[in-house]
Tab-separated table of C-alpha atoms and ligand atoms in Angstrom:
chain	number	residue	atom	x	y	z
A	1	MET	CA	-71.511	-2.778	-6.824
A	2	GLU	CA	-72.673	0.655	-5.798
A	3	ALA	CA	-75.033	0.735	-2.822
A	4	THR	CA	-76.940	3.819	-1.723
A	5	GLY	CA	-79.955	4.726	0.405
A	6	GLU	CA	-81.240	3.562	3.736
A	7	LEU	CA	-83.205	0.574	4.931
A	8	PRO	CA	-85.878	-0.405	4.127
A	9	GLU	CA	-85.274	0.869	0.602
A	10	PRO	CA	-81.621	0.658	-0.323
A	11	HIS	CA	-80.617	0.949	-3.935
A	12	PHE	CA	-78.091	-1.239	-5.700
A	13	LYS	CA	-76.368	-0.744	-8.988
A	14	VAL	CA	-74.100	-3.432	-10.390
A	15	LEU	CA	-70.970	-1.916	-11.916
A	16	GLY	CA	-69.261	-5.181	-12.760
A	17	ASN	CA	-70.356	-8.776	-12.331
A	18	SER	CA	-68.890	-12.059	-13.401
A	19	LEU	CA	-69.531	-15.646	-12.478
A	20	LEU	CA	-67.414	-18.661	-13.248
A	21	SER	CA	-69.330	-21.858	-12.720
A	22	GLN	CA	-67.415	-24.916	-11.547
A	23	ILE	CA	-70.356	-27.212	-12.092
A	24	HIS	CA	-68.764	-29.177	-14.969
A	25	ILE	CA	-65.727	-29.895	-12.748
A	26	HIS	CA	-67.807	-31.272	-9.880
A	27	GLN	CA	-70.215	-33.266	-12.023
A	28	ASP	CA	-68.103	-36.432	-11.942
A	29	TYR	CA	-68.355	-36.411	-8.148
A	30	GLY	CA	-72.101	-35.795	-8.092
A	31	GLY	CA	-71.584	-32.801	-5.815
A	32	VAL	CA	-69.073	-30.151	-4.812
A	33	TYR	CA	-65.687	-31.685	-4.037
A	34	PRO	CA	-63.991	-29.374	-1.468
A	35	MET	CA	-60.348	-29.575	-2.533
A	36	LEU	CA	-61.238	-29.175	-6.188
A	37	ALA	CA	-63.396	-26.172	-5.309
A	38	LYS	CA	-60.455	-24.620	-3.483
A	39	ARG	CA	-58.079	-25.223	-6.388
A	40	GLU	CA	-60.563	-23.694	-8.827
A	41	HIS	CA	-61.156	-20.660	-6.578
A	42	ILE	CA	-57.423	-19.965	-6.395
A	43	LYS	CA	-57.244	-20.147	-10.165
A	44	ASN	CA	-60.421	-18.202	-10.910
A	45	LEU	CA	-60.493	-15.356	-8.384
A	46	PRO	CA	-57.763	-13.223	-10.039
A	47	VAL	CA	-59.383	-13.772	-13.454
A	48	LEU	CA	-62.794	-12.722	-12.146
A	49	LEU	CA	-61.358	-9.668	-10.408
A	50	GLU	CA	-59.676	-8.508	-13.578
A	51	LYS	CA	-62.906	-8.943	-15.536
A	52	ILE	CA	-65.098	-6.993	-13.120
A	53	LEU	CA	-62.558	-4.184	-12.708
A	54	GLU	CA	-62.479	-3.818	-16.458
A	55	GLU	CA	-66.286	-3.607	-16.525
A	56	ALA	CA	-66.426	-1.187	-13.608
A	57	GLY	CA	-63.584	0.978	-14.900
A	58	GLY	CA	-61.125	0.301	-12.067
A	59	MET	CA	-61.172	0.186	-8.282
A	60	GLU	CA	-61.508	3.922	-7.644
A	61	GLY	CA	-64.561	4.515	-5.515
A	62	VAL	CA	-64.341	1.160	-3.739
A	63	ASP	CA	-65.088	1.724	-0.030
A	64	VAL	CA	-65.297	-1.812	1.241
A	65	ILE	CA	-64.546	-5.381	0.159
A	66	ALA	CA	-67.153	-7.956	1.178
A	67	VAL	CA	-66.292	-11.625	1.516
A	68	THR	CA	-68.248	-14.744	2.510
A	69	ALA	CA	-67.094	-16.042	5.912
A	70	GLY	CA	-69.564	-18.937	6.174
A	71	PRO	CA	-71.443	-21.191	6.292
A	72	GLY	CA	-69.924	-23.430	3.626
A	73	LEU	CA	-66.934	-25.563	2.813
A	74	GLU	CA	-64.001	-24.205	4.800
A	75	PRO	CA	-61.235	-24.758	2.227
A	76	ALA	CA	-63.253	-22.769	-0.312
A	77	LEU	CA	-64.173	-20.077	2.238
A	78	TRP	CA	-60.541	-19.632	3.268
A	79	THR	CA	-59.508	-19.071	-0.313
A	80	GLY	CA	-61.964	-16.193	-0.664
A	81	ILE	CA	-60.989	-14.737	2.703
A	82	GLU	CA	-57.251	-14.779	1.958
A	83	PHE	CA	-57.882	-13.234	-1.430
A	84	ALA	CA	-60.054	-10.479	0.056
A	85	LYS	CA	-57.525	-9.775	2.832
A	86	ASP	CA	-54.683	-9.410	0.320
A	87	LEU	CA	-56.807	-7.083	-1.744
A	88	GLY	CA	-57.728	-5.069	1.344
A	89	GLU	CA	-54.072	-4.556	2.167
A	90	LYS	CA	-53.185	-3.670	-1.380
A	91	TRP	CA	-56.052	-1.214	-1.806
A	92	LYS	CA	-56.036	-0.069	1.836
A	93	LYS	CA	-59.754	-0.811	2.175
A	94	PRO	CA	-61.656	-2.542	4.972
A	95	VAL	CA	-62.753	-6.146	4.454
A	96	LEU	CA	-66.181	-7.121	5.752
A	97	PRO	CA	-67.104	-10.769	6.451
A	98	VAL	CA	-70.620	-11.643	5.308
A	99	ASN	CA	-72.865	-14.535	6.252
A	100	HIS	CA	-73.822	-16.478	3.125
A	101	MET	CA	-77.385	-16.934	4.422
A	102	HIS	CA	-77.787	-13.187	4.974
A	103	GLY	CA	-76.958	-12.867	1.292
A	104	HIS	CA	-79.850	-15.193	0.429
A	105	MET	CA	-82.174	-13.582	2.955
A	106	PHE	CA	-81.633	-10.025	1.691
A	107	SER	CA	-81.398	-10.761	-2.062
A	108	PHE	CA	-84.978	-9.583	-2.495
A	109	LEU	CA	-83.835	-6.025	-1.683
A	110	PHE	CA	-82.178	-5.876	-5.077
A	111	GLU	CA	-85.557	-5.045	-6.635
A	112	PRO	CA	-86.892	-1.690	-5.473
A	113	SER	CA	-90.177	-2.386	-3.742
A	114	GLU	CA	-92.516	-1.393	-0.993
A	115	LEU	CA	-91.748	-1.312	2.721
A	116	VAL	CA	-91.505	-4.633	4.505
A	117	LYS	CA	-94.065	-5.128	7.232
A	118	PHE	CA	-92.658	-6.896	10.296
A	119	PRO	CA	-92.811	-9.500	11.665
A	120	ALA	CA	-91.846	-11.180	8.433
A	121	LEU	CA	-90.803	-14.736	7.744
A	122	ALA	CA	-87.930	-15.800	5.538
A	123	LEU	CA	-87.899	-19.221	3.915
A	124	LEU	CA	-84.308	-20.075	3.010
A	125	VAL	CA	-83.919	-23.106	0.788
A	126	SER	CA	-80.563	-24.113	-0.657
A	127	GLY	CA	-78.211	-27.036	-1.130
A	128	GLY	CA	-76.972	-26.770	2.443
A	129	HIS	CA	-79.874	-25.167	4.311
A	130	THR	CA	-83.620	-25.358	4.828
A	131	GLU	CA	-84.641	-22.739	7.350
A	132	ILE	CA	-87.554	-20.620	8.419
A	133	VAL	CA	-86.393	-17.349	9.933
A	134	LEU	CA	-88.589	-15.054	12.003
A	135	MET	CA	-87.641	-11.445	11.258
A	136	LYS	CA	-88.785	-8.840	13.747
A	137	SER	CA	-86.793	-6.183	11.930
A	138	PHE	CA	-83.876	-5.979	9.523
A	139	LYS	CA	-81.521	-6.606	12.400
A	140	ASP	CA	-83.479	-8.763	14.759
A	141	TYR	CA	-84.068	-12.257	13.426
A	142	GLU	CA	-83.891	-15.855	14.556
A	143	ILE	CA	-84.232	-19.319	13.086
A	144	ILE	CA	-87.487	-20.938	14.180
A	145	GLY	CA	-87.156	-24.121	12.140
A	146	LYS	CA	-84.573	-25.981	10.140
A	147	THR	CA	-83.788	-29.330	8.643
A	148	ARG	CA	-82.697	-32.079	10.981
A	149	ASP	CA	-80.758	-33.895	8.264
A	150	ASP	CA	-80.568	-33.158	4.531
A	151	ALA	CA	-81.407	-29.778	3.053
A	152	VAL	CA	-84.171	-29.642	0.457
A	153	GLY	CA	-81.703	-28.778	-2.355
A	154	GLU	CA	-79.540	-31.671	-1.261
A	155	ALA	CA	-82.564	-33.973	-1.550
A	156	PHE	CA	-83.167	-32.720	-5.120
A	157	ASP	CA	-79.507	-33.392	-5.930
A	158	LYS	CA	-79.514	-36.872	-4.362
A	159	VAL	CA	-82.729	-37.913	-6.090
A	160	ALA	CA	-81.286	-36.633	-9.361
A	161	ARG	CA	-78.302	-38.903	-8.822
A	162	LEU	CA	-80.597	-41.859	-8.215
A	163	LEU	CA	-82.191	-41.061	-11.570
A	164	ASP	CA	-78.785	-40.773	-13.289
A	165	LEU	CA	-79.169	-37.049	-13.872
A	166	PRO	CA	-76.095	-34.810	-13.694
A	167	TYR	CA	-75.285	-32.465	-10.784
A	168	PRO	CA	-76.836	-30.094	-9.773
A	169	GLY	CA	-80.044	-32.047	-9.950
A	170	GLY	CA	-82.574	-29.433	-8.842
A	171	PRO	CA	-83.267	-27.834	-12.215
A	172	LYS	CA	-83.334	-31.224	-13.979
A	173	ILE	CA	-85.745	-32.805	-11.513
A	174	SER	CA	-87.910	-29.721	-11.824
A	175	ALA	CA	-87.950	-29.963	-15.634
A	176	LEU	CA	-88.881	-33.674	-15.557
A	177	ALA	CA	-91.564	-33.075	-12.946
A	178	ASP	CA	-93.080	-30.276	-15.028
A	179	MET	CA	-93.135	-32.494	-18.103
A	180	HIS	CA	-95.079	-35.137	-16.213
A	181	ARG	CA	-97.404	-32.545	-14.697
A	182	GLN	CA	-98.207	-31.149	-18.127
A	183	LYS	CA	-99.112	-34.581	-19.442
A	184	GLY	CA	-101.746	-34.823	-16.724
A	185	LEU	CA	-101.225	-38.576	-16.291
A	186	ALA	CA	-102.390	-40.331	-13.150
A	187	SER	CA	-99.698	-41.713	-10.904
A	188	GLU	CA	-99.682	-44.353	-8.252
A	189	ILE	CA	-96.413	-43.166	-6.778
A	190	ILE	CA	-96.881	-41.134	-3.624
A	191	PHE	CA	-93.914	-40.334	-1.429
A	192	PRO	CA	-94.149	-39.499	2.286
A	193	ARG	CA	-94.211	-35.881	3.477
A	194	PRO	CA	-91.745	-36.125	6.379
A	195	MET	CA	-92.615	-34.132	9.519
A	196	ILE	CA	-95.522	-32.401	7.787
A	197	ASN	CA	-97.747	-32.757	10.859
A	198	THR	CA	-95.216	-32.135	13.614
A	199	ASP	CA	-95.837	-29.248	15.925
A	200	ASP	CA	-92.672	-27.371	15.032
A	201	PHE	CA	-91.088	-25.772	11.988
A	202	ASP	CA	-88.348	-28.320	11.442
A	203	PHE	CA	-87.822	-30.387	8.320
A	204	SER	CA	-86.353	-33.760	7.410
A	205	TYR	CA	-85.492	-34.765	3.875
A	206	SER	CA	-83.320	-37.846	4.202
A	207	GLY	CA	-86.249	-40.265	4.644
A	208	LEU	CA	-87.920	-38.903	1.535
A	209	LYS	CA	-84.787	-39.572	-0.474
A	210	THR	CA	-84.662	-43.127	0.954
A	211	SER	CA	-88.285	-43.708	-0.103
A	212	VAL	CA	-87.368	-42.640	-3.617
A	213	LEU	CA	-84.443	-45.063	-3.533
A	214	TYR	CA	-86.689	-47.989	-2.497
A	215	THR	CA	-89.233	-47.159	-5.182
A	216	ILE	CA	-86.525	-47.046	-7.838
A	217	LYS	CA	-85.116	-50.389	-6.655
A	218	LYS	CA	-88.568	-51.953	-6.777
A	219	LEU	CA	-89.288	-50.661	-10.269
A	220	GLY	CA	-85.999	-51.858	-11.763
A	221	VAL	CA	-85.113	-50.347	-15.138
A	222	LEU	CA	-86.663	-46.897	-15.572
A	223	ASN	CA	-87.773	-45.443	-18.880
A	224	GLU	CA	-88.014	-41.667	-19.393
A	225	GLU	CA	-91.679	-41.550	-18.481
A	226	LYS	CA	-91.113	-43.353	-15.173
A	227	LYS	CA	-88.288	-40.941	-14.341
A	228	GLU	CA	-90.641	-38.031	-14.985
A	229	GLU	CA	-93.284	-39.648	-12.791
A	230	ILE	CA	-90.816	-40.162	-9.928
A	231	ALA	CA	-89.485	-36.610	-10.254
A	232	HIS	CA	-93.060	-35.308	-10.146
A	233	ALA	CA	-94.003	-37.343	-7.071
A	234	PHE	CA	-90.766	-36.352	-5.307
A	235	GLU	CA	-91.149	-32.656	-6.076
A	236	ASP	CA	-94.778	-32.683	-4.907
A	237	ALA	CA	-93.733	-34.197	-1.569
A	238	ALA	CA	-90.669	-31.985	-1.050
A	239	ILE	CA	-92.490	-28.749	-1.854
A	240	GLU	CA	-95.682	-29.563	0.000
A	241	VAL	CA	-93.802	-29.826	3.291
A	242	LEU	CA	-92.185	-26.427	2.674
A	243	ILE	CA	-95.549	-24.837	1.906
A	244	GLU	CA	-97.389	-26.401	4.847
A	245	LYS	CA	-94.750	-25.525	7.435
A	246	THR	CA	-94.403	-21.997	6.092
A	247	LYS	CA	-98.155	-21.534	6.168
A	248	ARG	CA	-98.339	-22.627	9.781
A	249	ALA	CA	-95.425	-20.407	10.786
A	250	LEU	CA	-97.038	-17.395	9.093
A	251	ASP	CA	-100.193	-18.069	11.025
A	252	LYS	CA	-98.470	-18.628	14.377
A	253	PHE	CA	-96.352	-15.466	14.193
A	254	GLY	CA	-98.962	-13.285	12.515
A	255	ALA	CA	-96.610	-12.498	9.633
A	256	SER	CA	-97.977	-11.156	6.371
A	257	THR	CA	-94.664	-10.844	4.561
A	258	LEU	CA	-92.805	-13.864	3.229
A	259	ILE	CA	-89.249	-13.462	1.997
A	260	VAL	CA	-87.736	-16.343	0.036
A	261	GLY	CA	-84.120	-17.041	-0.841
A	262	GLY	CA	-81.616	-19.728	-1.825
A	263	GLY	CA	-81.016	-21.919	-4.865
A	264	VAL	CA	-84.265	-23.892	-4.530
A	265	SER	CA	-86.267	-20.649	-4.745
A	266	ALA	CA	-85.568	-20.889	-8.500
A	267	ASN	CA	-87.876	-23.916	-8.565
A	268	ARG	CA	-90.854	-23.197	-10.806
A	269	TYR	CA	-93.328	-25.360	-8.910
A	270	LEU	CA	-92.280	-23.896	-5.535
A	271	GLN	CA	-92.802	-20.420	-6.948
A	272	GLU	CA	-96.228	-21.415	-8.266
A	273	ARG	CA	-97.246	-22.781	-4.860
A	274	LEU	CA	-95.857	-19.710	-3.076
A	275	ARG	CA	-97.835	-17.421	-5.374
A	276	GLY	CA	-100.937	-19.492	-4.601
A	277	LEU	CA	-100.245	-19.111	-0.893
A	278	ALA	CA	-99.757	-15.373	-1.327
A	279	LEU	CA	-103.177	-15.095	-2.990
A	280	GLU	CA	-104.856	-17.270	-0.383
A	281	LEU	CA	-103.413	-15.401	2.602
A	282	ALA	CA	-103.033	-11.908	1.074
A	283	LEU	CA	-99.297	-12.227	1.611
A	284	ASP	CA	-96.628	-9.824	0.547
A	285	LEU	CA	-94.330	-12.323	-1.200
A	286	ARG	CA	-90.733	-11.287	-1.856
A	287	LEU	CA	-88.806	-13.567	-4.189
A	288	PRO	CA	-85.236	-12.827	-5.247
A	289	PRO	CA	-84.744	-11.754	-8.865
A	290	PRO	CA	-84.119	-14.947	-10.913
A	291	ALA	CA	-80.397	-14.236	-11.376
A	292	LEU	CA	-79.935	-13.958	-7.613
A	293	THR	CA	-81.588	-17.228	-6.567
A	294	THR	CA	-78.503	-19.462	-6.750
A	295	ASP	CA	-75.180	-18.419	-5.222
A	296	ASN	CA	-73.724	-15.191	-6.573
A	297	ALA	CA	-71.503	-12.311	-5.502
A	298	ILE	CA	-74.181	-9.608	-5.716
A	299	MET	CA	-76.093	-11.091	-2.778
A	300	ILE	CA	-72.931	-10.935	-0.662
A	301	GLY	CA	-72.639	-7.241	-1.528
A	302	ILE	CA	-76.269	-6.755	-0.494
A	303	GLY	CA	-75.645	-8.644	2.773
A	304	ALA	CA	-72.638	-6.403	3.456
A	305	TYR	CA	-74.590	-3.209	2.835
A	306	VAL	CA	-77.442	-4.315	5.113
A	307	ALA	CA	-74.867	-5.067	7.847
A	308	ILE	CA	-73.312	-1.609	7.403
A	309	LEU	CA	-76.720	0.101	7.604
A	310	ASN	CA	-77.647	-1.945	10.669
A	311	HIS	CA	-74.307	-1.390	12.403
A	312	PRO	CA	-72.682	1.781	11.031
A	313	LYS	CA	-69.615	1.306	13.238
A	314	ILE	CA	-68.870	-2.116	11.790
A	315	LEU	CA	-66.266	-0.827	9.334
A	316	GLY	CA	-64.254	0.840	12.055
A	317	THR	CA	-63.833	-2.350	14.065
A	318	THR	CA	-60.916	-4.535	13.072
A	319	ARG	CA	-61.179	-8.208	13.763
A	320	GLU	CA	-59.634	-11.352	12.459
A	321	ILE	CA	-61.785	-12.827	9.699
A	322	THR	CA	-62.027	-16.596	9.859
A	323	ALA	CA	-63.849	-19.191	7.783
A	324	GLN	CA	-66.807	-20.559	9.736
A	325	GLY	CA	-68.156	-23.641	8.036
A	326	ASN	CA	-71.161	-23.923	10.364
A	327	LEU	CA	-71.903	-20.249	10.897
A	328	GLY	CA	-75.506	-19.767	12.061
A	329	ILE	CA	-77.737	-16.949	10.972
B	1	KG4	O1	-78.066	-21.445	-2.759
B	1	KG4	P1	-77.418	-22.397	-3.690
B	1	KG4	O2	-76.998	-21.894	-5.035
B	1	KG4	O3	-76.144	-23.032	-3.035
B	1	KG4	C1	-76.102	-23.333	-1.670
B	1	KG4	O4	-75.956	-22.395	-0.861
B	1	KG4	O5	-76.283	-24.541	-1.389
B	1	KG4	O6	-78.395	-23.638	-3.873
B	1	KG4	C2	-78.039	-24.725	-4.667
B	1	KG4	C3	-79.146	-25.772	-4.593
B	1	KG4	C4	-78.757	-27.079	-5.252
B	1	KG4	O7	-79.095	-28.124	-4.383
B	1	KG4	C5	-79.631	-27.084	-6.493
B	1	KG4	O8	-80.004	-28.385	-6.930
B	1	KG4	C6	-80.849	-26.310	-6.027
B	1	KG4	O9	-80.314	-25.271	-5.254
B	1	KG4	N1	-81.630	-25.776	-7.136
B	1	KG4	C7	-82.888	-26.166	-7.413
B	1	KG4	C8	-83.273	-25.464	-8.588
B	1	KG4	N2	-82.228	-24.659	-8.966
B	1	KG4	C9	-81.236	-24.866	-8.055
B	1	KG4	N3	-83.699	-27.039	-6.794
B	1	KG4	C10	-84.914	-27.234	-7.320
B	1	KG4	N4	-85.354	-26.621	-8.444
B	1	KG4	C11	-84.580	-25.742	-9.110
B	1	KG4	N5	-85.031	-25.129	-10.215
B	2	ZN	ZN1	-76.388	-20.528	-1.224
């Protein structure tokens, strides 16, 4: 990827991009299985590198190699780090560790757009994280709320499993929910909205999943229509909490810009509700381009470039890069 320009309006051009999904391998486990992920990374990374170098016409012009250092599954992170370090030595280029969540948070910069007005809020929603970040500038930000148990994407995946839908469940739940919504049928199923009225910006999704489990147990055998109804009721509850908490945080911190990132930001209903919120509050809403919602390498390149612009000396400092499974923002 070629990155030029300064904050707040950097410019990115993708020279080569390739993605190898492991989803079919993890489906039997209903989620990502760490040692399998590691084995697949070791196998796939050289293949991917060859493909992108072919597309980009070689490695000439490469100034820096960016690699995810965390958060995430450490065996998988280590594989990427070792691969990047070897490449750095071979090509004699610096290797820059990038925070996965910075990748999600700055994905919106891929689309050229207007200046961001600070303070801004970032809503980061993925399979491992549900966070509201207060951004005072591009380099001064802090988490003001996060999930106390499951992440929202994780809840989508777990509910999908309860409904016998394959991993990852988010897109499938969303499709079923939309089908039921379009039919306009009344429903008696209403799931709780955990922590919706608490005086903070934290979330909790494990109780919601348990409520879905009890409802499914009570109903017994589910036909397609019941599955759609459950998916609809679950999605309504999960998304409403995100919208309510975000709305309150925007109000409390006087933010008029809302940045969104992470796999769940692909959710059609969440996007619809966010657009509604943007209209209601005259918000500047920044969603990632659709291809950059779920995990991808481009967002890590964007995260690296933002770090370089924020801290120009970063490339000159050598430090040991380690995998940090629980790396904060
Ligand atoms: O950011 P991401 O690709 O990986 C992590 O960093 O976790 O997010 C993956 C999560 C999964 O839980 C997946 O089910 C969810 O994002 N997801 C969705 C949708 N697309 C992906 N959840 C709801 N609706 C979707 N359309
Ligand atoms: Zn992610």
